[in-house]
Coordinates of C-alpha atoms and ligand atoms in Angstrom, one line a residue:
M1 CA 20.5 24.7 -24.9
D2 CA 18.4 22.7 -28.0
C3 CA 15.0 21.7 -26.4
F4 CA 12.1 19.4 -27.8
V5 CA 9.8 18.0 -26.6
Y6 CA 7.6 14.9 -27.3
H7 CA 4.3 14.4 -26.9
A8 CA 4.6 11.0 -26.8
P9 CA 7.2 7.8 -26.4
E10 CA 5.3 6.7 -29.5
L11 CA 6.3 10.2 -31.8
T12 CA 9.8 10.2 -30.3
P13 CA 12.9 9.7 -32.0
D14 CA 13.6 5.7 -31.3
L15 CA 17.1 5.4 -28.7
S16 CA 15.5 2.4 -27.4
V17 CA 18.3 0.5 -28.7
K18 CA 22.0 1.3 -28.8
P19 CA 22.7 3.5 -31.9
E20 CA 25.4 3.1 -34.2
G21 CA 26.8 6.0 -34.4
D22 CA 26.5 9.2 -31.9
V23 CA 23.9 9.6 -29.8
P24 CA 21.8 12.7 -30.9
V25 CA 20.9 14.3 -27.3
D26 CA 22.6 14.9 -24.6
C27 CA 20.4 14.2 -22.1
A28 CA 16.4 13.9 -22.0
I29 CA 14.2 14.1 -19.8
V30 CA 10.9 11.5 -19.4
V31 CA 7.6 13.3 -18.0
D32 CA 4.5 11.2 -16.5
V33 CA 2.5 13.7 -14.1
L34 CA 0.0 11.2 -13.6
R35 CA 1.4 9.4 -11.7
A36 CA 4.8 7.8 -12.7
T37 CA 7.6 9.9 -12.1
T38 CA 5.9 12.0 -9.8
T39 CA 5.8 8.0 -8.2
I40 CA 9.0 7.4 -8.9
A41 CA 10.2 10.6 -7.1
T42 CA 7.9 10.1 -4.0
A43 CA 9.5 6.6 -3.2
L44 CA 13.0 7.4 -4.0
T45 CA 12.8 10.7 -1.4
S46 CA 11.1 8.2 0.8
R47 CA 14.3 6.0 0.1
A48 CA 14.2 3.1 -2.1
E49 CA 17.3 1.4 -2.9
A50 CA 16.6 1.7 -6.2
I51 CA 13.1 1.9 -9.1
Q52 CA 13.8 -1.2 -11.9
A53 CA 11.4 0.0 -14.9
F54 CA 10.2 -2.7 -17.4
A55 CA 7.3 -2.2 -19.7
D56 CA 6.8 -5.8 -19.4
L57 CA 4.8 -7.1 -17.5
D58 CA 6.4 -11.2 -17.2
R59 CA 9.6 -9.5 -17.4
L60 CA 9.2 -7.9 -14.5
K61 CA 7.9 -10.4 -12.5
A62 CA 11.4 -12.4 -13.6
A63 CA 13.7 -9.4 -12.6
G64 CA 11.3 -9.4 -9.7
E65 CA 10.9 -12.5 -8.0
A66 CA 15.1 -12.7 -8.8
W67 CA 15.2 -11.0 -6.3
D68 CA 15.3 -11.1 -2.5
A69 CA 11.9 -11.4 -0.8
N70 CA 12.5 -8.8 1.8
L71 CA 14.3 -6.2 0.1
R72 CA 11.5 -6.0 -3.2
I73 CA 7.8 -4.4 -3.8
L74 CA 6.5 -5.8 -7.6
S75 CA 4.4 -2.2 -8.3
G76 CA 1.9 -3.1 -11.2
E77 CA -0.7 -0.3 -12.8
R78 CA -2.6 -0.7 -15.6
G79 CA -5.7 1.0 -16.5
G80 CA -5.5 3.2 -13.3
D81 CA -5.5 0.2 -11.1
K82 CA -2.7 -2.0 -9.0
V83 CA -1.7 -5.0 -10.8
A84 CA -3.4 -8.0 -9.2
G85 CA -0.9 -9.8 -7.3
F86 CA 1.2 -7.0 -7.1
D87 CA 2.0 -5.5 -4.3
L88 CA 1.5 -1.7 -4.5
G89 CA 0.0 0.0 -7.7
N90 CA 0.9 3.2 -9.0
S91 CA -0.5 6.2 -5.7
P92 CA 3.1 7.9 -4.3
L93 CA 1.2 8.3 -1.4
D94 CA 2.1 4.4 -0.7
Y95 CA 5.4 5.0 -1.8
T96 CA 5.7 6.1 1.9
P97 CA 9.3 5.9 3.8
G98 CA 8.0 2.4 6.1
R99 CA 6.7 0.7 2.9
V100 CA 9.5 1.3 0.3
E101 CA 13.3 2.5 2.1
G102 CA 16.0 0.2 1.6
K103 CA 14.2 -2.0 -1.0
R104 CA 14.0 -1.8 -4.7
I105 CA 11.1 -1.1 -7.2
F106 CA 10.8 -3.6 -9.6
M107 CA 7.5 -0.9 -11.5
S108 CA 5.1 -1.2 -14.8
T109 CA 3.3 1.2 -15.2
T110 CA 0.7 2.3 -18.7
N111 CA 2.8 5.0 -20.4
G112 CA 5.7 5.9 -18.1
T113 CA 7.6 2.7 -18.1
R114 CA 6.8 2.8 -21.9
A115 CA 8.7 6.1 -21.9
L116 CA 11.6 5.4 -20.6
Q117 CA 12.2 2.2 -22.6
R118 CA 12.3 4.4 -25.6
V119 CA 15.1 7.4 -24.0
Q120 CA 16.6 4.2 -22.2
Y121 CA 20.3 4.9 -24.3
A122 CA 20.4 8.1 -24.1
P123 CA 23.5 9.4 -22.6
V124 CA 21.6 11.0 -19.5
L125 CA 18.4 9.9 -18.5
L126 CA 16.0 11.8 -15.6
T127 CA 12.8 11.9 -15.3
A128 CA 11.6 14.8 -13.8
A129 CA 7.2 15.6 -12.8
L130 CA 5.3 18.8 -11.2
V131 CA 6.8 18.5 -8.0
N132 CA 10.5 18.3 -8.3
V133 CA 10.8 20.8 -11.6
D134 CA 12.9 22.8 -9.6
A135 CA 15.4 20.5 -8.8
V136 CA 15.5 18.8 -12.1
V137 CA 15.9 22.2 -13.4
K138 CA 18.8 22.2 -11.2
S139 CA 20.5 19.9 -12.3
V140 CA 20.3 20.5 -15.9
V141 CA 21.8 24.5 -15.6
E142 CA 25.0 23.1 -13.5
H143 CA 25.5 20.2 -16.8
Q144 CA 24.8 22.4 -19.2
F145 CA 24.1 20.2 -22.1
N146 CA 23.8 21.6 -25.1
S147 CA 20.9 19.1 -26.1
L148 CA 17.3 18.4 -24.2
W149 CA 14.4 16.1 -25.5
I150 CA 11.7 16.1 -22.7
V151 CA 9.6 12.8 -23.6
N152 CA 6.0 12.3 -22.2
S153 CA 4.6 10.2 -21.4
G154 CA 1.2 11.1 -22.3
W155 CA -1.7 7.8 -23.1
Q156 CA -2.0 5.2 -25.3
G157 CA 0.4 7.5 -27.5
D158 CA -1.4 10.3 -27.7
Y159 CA -1.3 13.8 -25.7
S160 CA -1.7 14.2 -22.7
L161 CA -2.5 17.8 -20.5
E162 CA -0.6 17.2 -17.7
D163 CA 2.6 15.7 -19.2
T164 CA 2.7 19.4 -21.7
V165 CA 1.9 21.4 -18.7
C166 CA 5.5 20.0 -17.2
S167 CA 7.2 20.1 -19.6
G168 CA 6.9 24.0 -19.8
A169 CA 7.6 24.6 -16.5
I170 CA 10.9 23.1 -16.9
L171 CA 11.6 25.3 -19.6
H172 CA 10.2 28.0 -18.3
Q173 CA 12.5 28.2 -15.5
L174 CA 15.5 27.2 -17.0
Q175 CA 14.7 30.8 -19.4
S176 CA 14.1 32.6 -15.7
A177 CA 17.8 30.8 -14.3
G178 CA 19.4 32.4 -17.3
V179 CA 20.1 29.2 -19.6
D180 CA 19.8 30.6 -23.8
V181 CA 16.2 27.8 -24.4
T182 CA 16.4 27.4 -27.8
A183 CA 13.1 26.2 -29.3
G184 CA 13.8 23.0 -31.2
N185 CA 9.5 21.8 -32.1
D186 CA 6.9 24.0 -31.7
E187 CA 6.0 21.6 -29.1
A188 CA 8.2 23.4 -27.0
I189 CA 6.7 26.7 -27.2
A190 CA 3.4 25.4 -27.0
A191 CA 4.0 23.8 -23.4
I192 CA 5.8 27.0 -22.2
A193 CA 2.8 28.9 -23.4
L194 CA 0.7 25.9 -21.9
Y195 CA 2.0 26.4 -18.4
K196 CA 2.3 29.9 -18.7
T197 CA -1.3 30.1 -18.5
W198 CA -1.5 27.4 -15.8
S199 CA 0.9 28.0 -13.2
D200 CA -1.5 29.6 -10.7
D201 CA -4.1 26.4 -11.2
L202 CA -2.2 23.5 -12.1
L203 CA -4.8 21.3 -10.2
E204 CA -7.0 23.2 -12.0
L205 CA -5.6 22.0 -14.9
L206 CA -5.1 18.2 -14.3
R207 CA -8.9 18.5 -13.0
Q208 CA -9.4 19.4 -17.0
A209 CA -7.5 16.7 -18.4
S210 CA -8.0 13.8 -19.6
H211 CA -6.5 11.4 -17.4
G212 CA -7.1 13.3 -14.2
Q213 CA -11.4 13.2 -14.8
R214 CA -10.2 9.1 -15.4
L215 CA -9.0 9.3 -11.7
L216 CA -10.9 11.1 -10.3
R217 CA -13.5 8.7 -11.3
L218 CA -11.5 5.9 -10.0
H219 CA -11.5 8.6 -6.6
K220 CA -7.8 9.4 -6.7
D221 CA -9.1 13.0 -5.7
S222 CA -5.5 13.0 -3.2
D223 CA -3.4 11.6 -5.3
L224 CA -4.5 14.7 -8.3
E225 CA -4.2 17.4 -5.3
Y226 CA -0.6 16.0 -4.6
C227 CA 0.4 15.9 -8.4
A228 CA -0.4 19.4 -8.4
A229 CA 2.5 20.2 -6.3
L230 CA 5.4 22.6 -7.4
S231 CA 8.2 21.6 -6.6
T232 CA 7.5 19.3 -3.3
L233 CA 10.6 17.7 -3.6
D234 CA 14.0 17.5 -4.0
I235 CA 15.2 14.4 -6.0
V236 CA 16.6 14.5 -8.8
P237 CA 16.2 10.6 -10.5
Y238 CA 18.5 9.3 -13.3
Q239 CA 19.5 6.7 -14.7
S240 CA 22.6 4.5 -12.9
D241 CA 22.8 1.4 -15.0
L242 CA 20.2 0.3 -17.9
G243 CA 16.2 0.4 -16.8
V244 CA 17.8 1.4 -13.3
L245 CA 16.9 4.9 -11.2
V246 CA 18.4 6.0 -8.5
A247 CA 18.2 8.9 -6.5
Ligands
3SL301 O1 0.3 5.4 -17.8 C1 1.2 5.7 -16.7 O2 2.2 5.1 -16.7 C2 0.3 5.8 -14.7 O3 1.2 7.1 -14.5 C3 -0.6 6.0 -15.4 S1 -1.4 5.9 -13.7 O4 -1.7 7.5 -13.4 O5 -1.0 4.9 -12.9 O6 -3.1 5.4 -13.6

């Protein structure tokens, strides 16, 4: 399987609009360890009906307000904080069954939802974080794709350590499962090396990462601990309709 890692949505070939000819990839996996894809995996594990992702807050509000008020949650994050007037921010720990079961979550985050939009026309679109690496790898192995893009959300167009280590974990576990992983770019080789270096102390890596530091300044220590745990959730979020993720 040809595997490519991209460090940010802006560095990823554009599949935000429907391509005219053949789509250049079989499956795209969007990663935002801190914290969007960890929150998505958690919310779906808590039996949210679906996550509907928006890059733009005004579009989110319009779609959310058209939904039954008892069956919706408006989830907005900018700069690590909850957006004023929204029900929830982006802490995965807030997405408990008591709050989200049966509800549609209208979500917008600084980078993660932009990454989803960037590859929304991939034939198969999954999301992964450290918390659901094993489940996602199992699903990729079963589908026997020929090509895979791992799209890191990064931070405002730039590299992020935590997303890269998760990309490396996915590729490393694919290799361990016997998949013939061919690195399509140098980023894929570097991601595997980063994961091998840090696999025994992922929490420390998250603490050293610039976005980890930003969240620690906002007193989100427990979020970091939760996001650093490897394969604690057995869930594979996938896009069922444009912008809509289900379990
Ligand atoms: O960038 C994003 O999409 C967010 O996950 C950032 S934060 O962790 O919620 O601050």
